[in-house]
mmCIF file of C-alpha atoms and ligand atoms in Angstrom:
data_model
loop_
_atom_site.group_PDB
_atom_site.id
_atom_site.type_symbol
_atom_site.label_atom_id
_atom_site.label_comp_id
_atom_site.label_asym_id
_atom_site.label_seq_id
_atom_site.Cartn_x
_atom_site.Cartn_y
_atom_site.Cartn_z
ATOM 1 C CA MET O 17 20.840 -28.526 -9.183
ATOM 2 C CA LYS O 18 19.009 -31.959 -8.497
ATOM 3 C CA MET O 19 16.859 -34.429 -10.186
ATOM 4 C CA VAL O 20 14.170 -36.434 -8.123
ATOM 5 C CA PHE O 21 12.542 -39.548 -9.332
ATOM 6 C CA LEU O 22 8.890 -39.046 -8.443
ATOM 7 C CA GLY O 23 7.411 -42.027 -10.153
ATOM 8 C CA THR O 24 9.368 -45.000 -11.188
ATOM 9 C CA GLY O 25 6.577 -47.685 -11.788
ATOM 10 C CA ALA O 26 4.910 -48.847 -14.894
ATOM 11 C CA THR O 27 1.189 -48.907 -16.201
ATOM 12 C CA THR O 28 -0.457 -48.419 -12.859
ATOM 13 C CA PRO O 29 0.750 -46.874 -9.681
ATOM 14 C CA SER O 30 1.526 -49.238 -6.607
ATOM 15 C CA HIS O 31 2.090 -48.086 -3.026
ATOM 16 C CA MET O 32 5.868 -48.378 -3.679
ATOM 17 C CA ARG O 33 6.196 -46.943 -7.131
ATOM 18 C CA PHE O 34 3.970 -44.268 -8.737
ATOM 19 C CA THR O 35 3.805 -44.004 -12.481
ATOM 20 C CA PRO O 36 6.407 -42.169 -14.486
ATOM 21 C CA SER O 37 7.663 -38.643 -13.600
ATOM 22 C CA ILE O 38 10.928 -37.050 -12.874
ATOM 23 C CA VAL O 39 11.570 -33.549 -11.643
ATOM 24 C CA ILE O 40 14.857 -31.493 -12.476
ATOM 25 C CA CYS O 41 15.369 -28.462 -10.516
ATOM 26 C CA ALA O 42 18.220 -26.196 -11.775
ATOM 27 C CA THR O 43 18.759 -22.611 -10.225
ATOM 28 C CA ARG O 44 15.600 -20.852 -11.172
ATOM 29 C CA SER O 45 12.954 -23.324 -12.047
ATOM 30 C CA CYS O 46 11.981 -26.996 -12.241
ATOM 31 C CA LEU O 47 11.202 -29.117 -15.207
ATOM 32 C CA LEU O 48 9.026 -32.258 -15.303
ATOM 33 C CA LEU O 49 9.886 -35.070 -17.565
ATOM 34 C CA ASP O 50 6.196 -36.873 -17.774
ATOM 35 C CA CYS O 51 3.393 -36.429 -15.304
ATOM 36 C CA GLY O 52 2.080 -39.804 -14.107
ATOM 37 C CA GLU O 53 -0.721 -40.002 -11.500
ATOM 38 C CA GLY O 54 0.223 -38.674 -8.110
ATOM 39 C CA THR O 55 2.957 -36.395 -9.338
ATOM 40 C CA GLN O 56 1.879 -33.480 -7.103
ATOM 41 C CA ILE O 57 1.798 -35.781 -4.034
ATOM 42 C CA ARG O 58 5.419 -37.069 -4.669
ATOM 43 C CA LEU O 59 6.360 -33.315 -5.304
ATOM 44 C CA GLN O 60 5.119 -32.481 -1.801
ATOM 45 C CA GLU O 61 7.011 -35.402 -0.382
ATOM 46 C CA ALA O 62 10.190 -34.229 -2.078
ATOM 47 C CA GLY O 63 9.743 -30.677 -0.661
ATOM 48 C CA ILE O 64 9.287 -28.973 -3.961
ATOM 49 C CA ASP O 65 6.640 -26.302 -4.224
ATOM 50 C CA VAL O 66 4.493 -26.790 -7.260
ATOM 51 C CA LEU O 67 4.955 -23.301 -8.212
ATOM 52 C CA LYS O 68 8.717 -23.931 -8.793
ATOM 53 C CA VAL O 69 7.489 -26.192 -11.678
ATOM 54 C CA LYS O 70 7.695 -24.094 -14.828
ATOM 55 C CA TYR O 71 8.118 -26.697 -17.614
ATOM 56 C CA VAL O 72 6.488 -30.039 -18.346
ATOM 57 C CA ILE O 73 7.757 -32.376 -21.163
ATOM 58 C CA ILE O 74 5.353 -35.226 -22.034
ATOM 59 C CA THR O 75 6.880 -38.000 -24.016
ATOM 60 C CA HIS O 76 3.739 -39.629 -25.179
ATOM 61 C CA ALA O 77 -0.020 -39.625 -24.372
ATOM 62 C CA HIS O 78 -0.290 -43.054 -22.655
ATOM 63 C CA GLY O 79 -2.216 -42.675 -19.448
ATOM 64 C CA ASP O 80 0.529 -43.557 -17.046
ATOM 65 C CA HIS O 81 2.707 -40.876 -18.398
ATOM 66 C CA ILE O 82 -0.074 -38.045 -18.252
ATOM 67 C CA TYR O 83 -2.819 -38.674 -15.512
ATOM 68 C CA GLY O 84 -1.076 -36.434 -13.044
ATOM 69 C CA LEU O 85 -1.231 -33.454 -15.393
ATOM 70 C CA LYS O 86 -4.778 -32.117 -14.484
ATOM 71 C CA PRO O 87 -4.406 -32.285 -10.742
ATOM 72 C CA LEU O 88 -1.057 -30.690 -11.097
ATOM 73 C CA ILE O 89 -2.429 -27.674 -13.090
ATOM 74 C CA ASP O 90 -5.222 -27.329 -10.547
ATOM 75 C CA SER O 91 -2.849 -27.226 -7.698
ATOM 76 C CA PHE O 92 -0.473 -24.949 -9.652
ATOM 77 C CA ILE O 93 -3.669 -22.438 -9.990
ATOM 78 C CA MET O 94 -4.843 -22.791 -6.346
ATOM 79 C CA ARG O 95 -1.279 -22.272 -4.970
ATOM 80 C CA GLY O 96 -0.820 -19.321 -7.190
ATOM 81 C CA LEU O 97 -4.121 -17.849 -6.003
ATOM 82 C CA SER O 98 -3.195 -18.443 -2.305
ATOM 83 C CA GLN O 99 0.217 -16.744 -2.842
ATOM 84 C CA LYS O 100 -1.461 -14.031 -4.879
ATOM 85 C CA ILE O 101 0.856 -14.682 -7.756
ATOM 86 C CA LYS O 102 -0.943 -14.178 -10.974
ATOM 87 C CA GLU O 103 1.766 -14.095 -13.605
ATOM 88 C CA LYS O 104 2.928 -17.663 -13.189
ATOM 89 C CA LYS O 105 2.552 -19.744 -16.204
ATOM 90 C CA LEU O 106 3.226 -23.515 -16.798
ATOM 91 C CA TYR O 107 4.780 -24.365 -20.267
ATOM 92 C CA ILE O 108 3.878 -27.998 -21.528
ATOM 93 C CA TYR O 109 5.841 -29.629 -24.483
ATOM 94 C CA ALA O 110 4.225 -32.553 -25.802
ATOM 95 C CA PRO O 111 3.552 -34.659 -28.950
ATOM 96 C CA ARG O 112 1.254 -33.660 -31.904
ATOM 97 C CA GLY O 113 -2.370 -33.443 -31.066
ATOM 98 C CA PHE O 114 -1.925 -33.390 -27.315
ATOM 99 C CA CYS O 115 -2.570 -29.660 -26.837
ATOM 100 C CA SER O 116 -5.858 -29.567 -28.704
ATOM 101 C CA ALA O 117 -7.028 -32.722 -27.040
ATOM 102 C CA GLY O 118 -6.213 -31.436 -23.609
ATOM 103 C CA ASN O 119 -7.970 -28.116 -24.282
ATOM 104 C CA GLN O 120 -10.813 -28.368 -21.952
ATOM 105 C CA SER O 121 -8.412 -28.906 -18.894
ATOM 106 C CA PHE O 122 -5.948 -26.215 -19.958
ATOM 107 C CA THR O 123 -6.568 -22.735 -18.702
ATOM 108 C CA ASP O 124 -4.873 -19.460 -19.504
ATOM 109 C CA VAL O 125 -2.251 -20.473 -16.961
ATOM 110 C CA VAL O 126 -1.158 -23.203 -19.341
ATOM 111 C CA GLU O 127 0.896 -22.611 -22.533
ATOM 112 C CA CYS O 128 0.997 -25.911 -24.492
ATOM 113 C CA HIS O 129 3.402 -26.479 -27.344
ATOM 114 C CA GLU O 130 3.312 -29.395 -29.680
ATOM 115 C CA MET O 131 6.749 -30.750 -30.713
ATOM 116 C CA LEU O 132 6.217 -31.522 -34.254
ATOM 117 C CA SER O 133 8.230 -34.168 -35.983
ATOM 118 C CA GLU O 134 9.136 -31.707 -38.874
ATOM 119 C CA SER O 135 10.966 -29.679 -36.463
ATOM 120 C CA ARG O 136 13.155 -32.414 -35.140
ATOM 121 C CA GLU O 137 16.321 -30.744 -36.234
ATOM 122 C CA SER O 138 16.028 -28.052 -33.795
ATOM 123 C CA PHE O 139 16.534 -27.651 -30.138
ATOM 124 C CA ILE O 140 14.333 -25.670 -27.804
ATOM 125 C CA GLU O 141 15.940 -23.450 -25.159
ATOM 126 C CA VAL O 142 14.174 -22.237 -22.108
ATOM 127 C CA GLU O 143 16.111 -20.540 -19.329
ATOM 128 C CA GLU O 144 18.721 -23.238 -18.112
ATOM 129 C CA TYR O 145 17.338 -26.055 -20.268
ATOM 130 C CA ILE O 146 18.052 -26.912 -23.764
ATOM 131 C CA PHE O 147 16.150 -30.010 -25.136
ATOM 132 C CA LYS O 148 15.316 -31.915 -28.244
ATOM 133 C CA GLN O 149 12.983 -34.738 -29.161
ATOM 134 C CA LEU O 150 14.164 -38.057 -30.472
ATOM 135 C CA PRO O 151 11.624 -40.624 -32.013
ATOM 136 C CA MET O 152 11.082 -43.657 -29.999
ATOM 137 C CA LEU O 153 9.700 -47.118 -31.277
ATOM 138 C CA HIS O 154 6.608 -47.680 -29.026
ATOM 139 C CA GLY O 155 3.875 -49.398 -30.969
ATOM 140 C CA ASP O 156 1.719 -46.876 -33.069
ATOM 141 C CA ILE O 157 1.577 -43.982 -30.587
ATOM 142 C CA ASN O 158 3.682 -40.998 -31.359
ATOM 143 C CA ALA O 159 6.373 -41.268 -28.852
ATOM 144 C CA PHE O 160 9.616 -39.489 -28.253
ATOM 145 C CA GLY O 161 12.636 -39.541 -25.925
ATOM 146 C CA ILE O 162 14.295 -36.344 -24.668
ATOM 147 C CA TYR O 163 17.784 -35.273 -24.884
ATOM 148 C CA ILE O 164 18.289 -32.429 -22.424
ATOM 149 C CA ILE O 165 21.203 -30.334 -21.316
ATOM 150 C CA ILE O 166 21.017 -28.543 -17.958
ATOM 151 C CA LYS O 167 23.322 -25.812 -17.347
ATOM 152 C CA SER O 168 22.986 -23.922 -13.992
ATOM 153 C CA ASN O 169 26.216 -22.096 -14.611
ATOM 154 C CA LEU O 170 29.006 -21.808 -16.953
ATOM 155 C CA LYS O 171 31.074 -24.267 -15.286
ATOM 156 C CA HIS O 172 28.612 -27.218 -14.749
ATOM 157 C CA LYS O 173 26.546 -28.616 -17.553
ATOM 158 C CA VAL O 174 24.956 -32.254 -17.427
ATOM 159 C CA ASP O 175 23.335 -33.783 -20.402
ATOM 160 C CA ILE O 176 20.708 -36.524 -20.192
ATOM 161 C CA PHE O 177 18.691 -38.749 -22.412
ATOM 162 C CA TYR O 178 15.261 -39.813 -21.076
ATOM 163 C CA SER O 179 13.579 -42.533 -22.992
ATOM 164 C CA GLY O 180 10.065 -42.315 -22.108
ATOM 165 C CA ASP O 181 8.683 -45.562 -23.172
ATOM 166 C CA GLY O 182 10.043 -47.968 -26.027
ATOM 167 C CA VAL O 183 13.497 -48.349 -27.708
ATOM 168 C CA CYS O 184 15.484 -45.733 -29.580
ATOM 169 C CA SER O 185 14.894 -45.556 -33.172
ATOM 170 C CA GLU O 186 17.882 -45.441 -35.606
ATOM 171 C CA GLU O 187 17.661 -41.659 -35.744
ATOM 172 C CA CYS O 188 17.634 -41.442 -32.023
ATOM 173 C CA ILE O 189 20.743 -43.840 -31.708
ATOM 174 C CA LYS O 190 22.510 -41.890 -34.458
ATOM 175 C CA PHE O 191 22.131 -38.603 -32.746
ATOM 176 C CA LEU O 192 23.060 -40.007 -29.199
ATOM 177 C CA LYS O 193 26.276 -41.354 -30.636
ATOM 178 C CA THR O 194 27.205 -37.854 -31.702
ATOM 179 C CA VAL O 195 26.554 -36.283 -28.367
ATOM 180 C CA LYS O 196 27.422 -39.041 -25.937
ATOM 181 C CA PRO O 197 25.071 -38.004 -23.306
ATOM 182 C CA CYS O 198 26.577 -38.503 -19.776
ATOM 183 C CA LEU O 199 23.372 -39.918 -18.265
ATOM 184 C CA ILE O 200 20.983 -42.391 -19.835
ATOM 185 C CA ILE O 201 17.540 -42.661 -17.967
ATOM 186 C CA HIS O 202 15.859 -45.622 -19.539
ATOM 187 C CA GLU O 203 12.703 -47.568 -19.180
ATOM 188 C CA ALA O 204 13.250 -51.139 -18.254
ATOM 189 C CA SER O 205 9.810 -52.648 -18.236
ATOM 190 C CA PHE O 206 11.031 -56.125 -18.545
ATOM 191 C CA LEU O 207 14.115 -58.282 -17.650
ATOM 192 C CA ASP O 208 15.876 -59.820 -20.482
ATOM 193 C CA TYR O 209 15.257 -63.519 -20.041
ATOM 194 C CA TYR O 210 13.677 -65.193 -22.857
ATOM 195 C CA ASN O 211 9.868 -64.981 -21.955
ATOM 196 C CA ASP O 212 10.375 -61.343 -20.663
ATOM 197 C CA SER O 213 12.158 -60.411 -23.925
ATOM 198 C CA MET O 214 9.227 -61.722 -25.883
ATOM 199 C CA LYS O 215 6.780 -59.937 -23.895
ATOM 200 C CA ALA O 216 8.674 -56.761 -24.171
ATOM 201 C CA LYS O 217 8.517 -56.955 -27.930
ATOM 202 C CA GLU O 218 4.874 -57.773 -27.934
ATOM 203 C CA LYS O 219 4.183 -54.662 -25.814
ATOM 204 C CA PHE O 220 6.702 -52.377 -27.616
ATOM 205 C CA HIS O 221 8.633 -51.843 -24.280
ATOM 206 C CA ALA O 222 12.406 -51.967 -23.436
ATOM 207 C CA THR O 223 14.096 -54.767 -21.722
ATOM 208 C CA VAL O 224 17.063 -54.060 -19.224
ATOM 209 C CA ALA O 225 19.344 -55.242 -22.088
ATOM 210 C CA ASN O 226 18.026 -52.796 -24.534
ATOM 211 C CA ALA O 227 18.636 -49.942 -21.995
ATOM 212 C CA ALA O 228 22.205 -51.270 -21.065
ATOM 213 C CA LYS O 229 23.113 -51.651 -24.883
ATOM 214 C CA LEU O 230 22.152 -48.081 -25.626
ATOM 215 C CA ALA O 231 24.216 -46.770 -22.845
ATOM 216 C CA THR O 232 27.200 -48.746 -24.102
ATOM 217 C CA GLU O 233 26.563 -47.808 -27.675
ATOM 218 C CA VAL O 234 26.443 -44.168 -27.043
ATOM 219 C CA ASN O 235 29.158 -44.130 -24.572
ATOM 220 C CA ALA O 236 27.237 -42.741 -21.505
ATOM 221 C CA LYS O 237 28.885 -42.709 -18.149
ATOM 222 C CA ILE O 238 25.659 -43.623 -16.057
ATOM 223 C CA LEU O 239 22.670 -45.610 -16.499
ATOM 224 C CA ILE O 240 19.527 -45.188 -14.601
ATOM 225 C CA LEU O 241 16.800 -47.945 -14.953
ATOM 226 C CA THR O 242 13.193 -46.916 -14.310
ATOM 227 C CA HIS O 243 9.625 -47.689 -15.232
ATOM 228 C CA ILE O 244 9.793 -50.900 -13.378
ATOM 229 C CA SER O 245 6.788 -53.126 -13.438
ATOM 230 C CA SER O 246 5.200 -54.372 -10.173
ATOM 231 C CA ARG O 247 5.556 -57.954 -11.388
ATOM 232 C CA TYR O 248 9.246 -57.772 -10.359
ATOM 233 C CA ARG O 249 9.993 -57.919 -6.612
ATOM 234 C CA ASN O 250 13.044 -58.443 -4.395
ATOM 235 C CA ASP O 251 15.467 -60.913 -6.169
ATOM 236 C CA ASP O 252 14.173 -59.829 -9.566
ATOM 237 C CA LEU O 253 15.146 -56.371 -8.771
ATOM 238 C CA ARG O 254 18.750 -57.425 -7.994
ATOM 239 C CA ASP O 255 18.637 -59.123 -11.410
ATOM 240 C CA PHE O 256 18.019 -55.746 -13.135
ATOM 241 C CA LEU O 257 21.297 -54.686 -11.890
ATOM 242 C CA SER O 258 23.466 -57.750 -12.473
ATOM 243 C CA ARG O 259 21.837 -58.040 -16.113
ATOM 244 C CA ALA O 260 22.757 -54.553 -16.997
ATOM 245 C CA ARG O 261 26.148 -54.970 -15.604
ATOM 246 C CA ARG O 262 26.911 -57.754 -18.187
ATOM 247 C CA ILE O 263 26.661 -55.326 -20.963
ATOM 248 C CA PHE O 264 27.426 -51.774 -19.454
ATOM 249 C CA ASN O 265 30.505 -50.766 -17.644
ATOM 250 C CA GLY O 266 29.597 -47.474 -16.373
ATOM 251 C CA ASP O 267 27.656 -46.648 -13.144
ATOM 252 C CA ILE O 268 24.187 -48.250 -12.967
ATOM 253 C CA PHE O 269 21.328 -47.342 -10.593
ATOM 254 C CA LEU O 270 17.789 -48.766 -10.205
ATOM 255 C CA ALA O 271 15.656 -45.708 -9.477
ATOM 256 C CA SER O 272 12.981 -45.879 -6.706
ATOM 257 C CA ASP O 273 10.446 -43.260 -5.814
ATOM 258 C CA LEU O 274 11.893 -40.151 -4.331
ATOM 259 C CA SER O 275 15.585 -41.349 -4.909
ATOM 260 C CA THR O 276 17.684 -38.084 -5.678
ATOM 261 C CA LEU O 277 20.579 -37.278 -7.860
ATOM 262 C CA TYR O 278 22.508 -34.172 -7.163
ATOM 263 C CA LEU O 279 23.477 -33.121 -10.696
ATOM 264 C CA ASN O 280 26.284 -30.630 -9.680
ATOM 265 C CA ARG O 281 27.967 -33.732 -8.116
ATOM 266 C CA VAL O 282 27.892 -35.771 -11.273
ATOM 267 C CA LEU O 283 31.181 -35.759 -13.135
ATOM 268 C CA CYS O 284 30.633 -36.173 -16.903
ATOM 269 C CA GLU O 285 33.857 -34.923 -18.287
HETATM 270 ZN ZN1 ZN E 316 3.713 -45.945 -23.159
#
């Protein structure tokens, strides 16, 4: 049971950091959280067969979170044909309007479900994954974060909150306080110095302080920072960790492309 960060950059891909995508592989299948450009290349580099991916959750329809989807679907189909596997399907869960807008590129291999805000109360359960959308504040786009429980067997269960982009709404914070997710994976597009914080507000993104405050407020054990802008290098990157440590006492990591977390080794109890 593992999680691999496929893309940890923001807005546009760079050589070091592709745009957002995380793959979680439990025992039977893998699930993608967002699908930035180049996701299928990083999957190959991580040694994960595209046919192992069965579920894709899209947090919002900004290009950096979705441009990898069409190439991924094409590779999924081609690889299925070459393996003479016909019955494989890719299940996409996305915000309202996404499935109809993507109709032209979706074939009968794809089953696309829109996660409607009216059904916020409910959890979706597929195989080893149980998940739920939580509204994020990210400008005027319909964006949500994902609370997900992964259970590969009865003994081991890990729960994660992945922010996608933006900051948690009140409803999101209220829910996370009740479940106290073990892991928070949060976008940290900006550091929290004055100018950076102002820019974050302008662009409806989160600072490292927003991420660390949320982790503290909801009693998380681990905070992983991702969605790192290419404007930050070297010393700035060290600042991400030290700034987060001022606020959050748990373990803190700065994700890089292809960094891997073995979820069965994560102790949440
Ligand atoms: Zn966005």
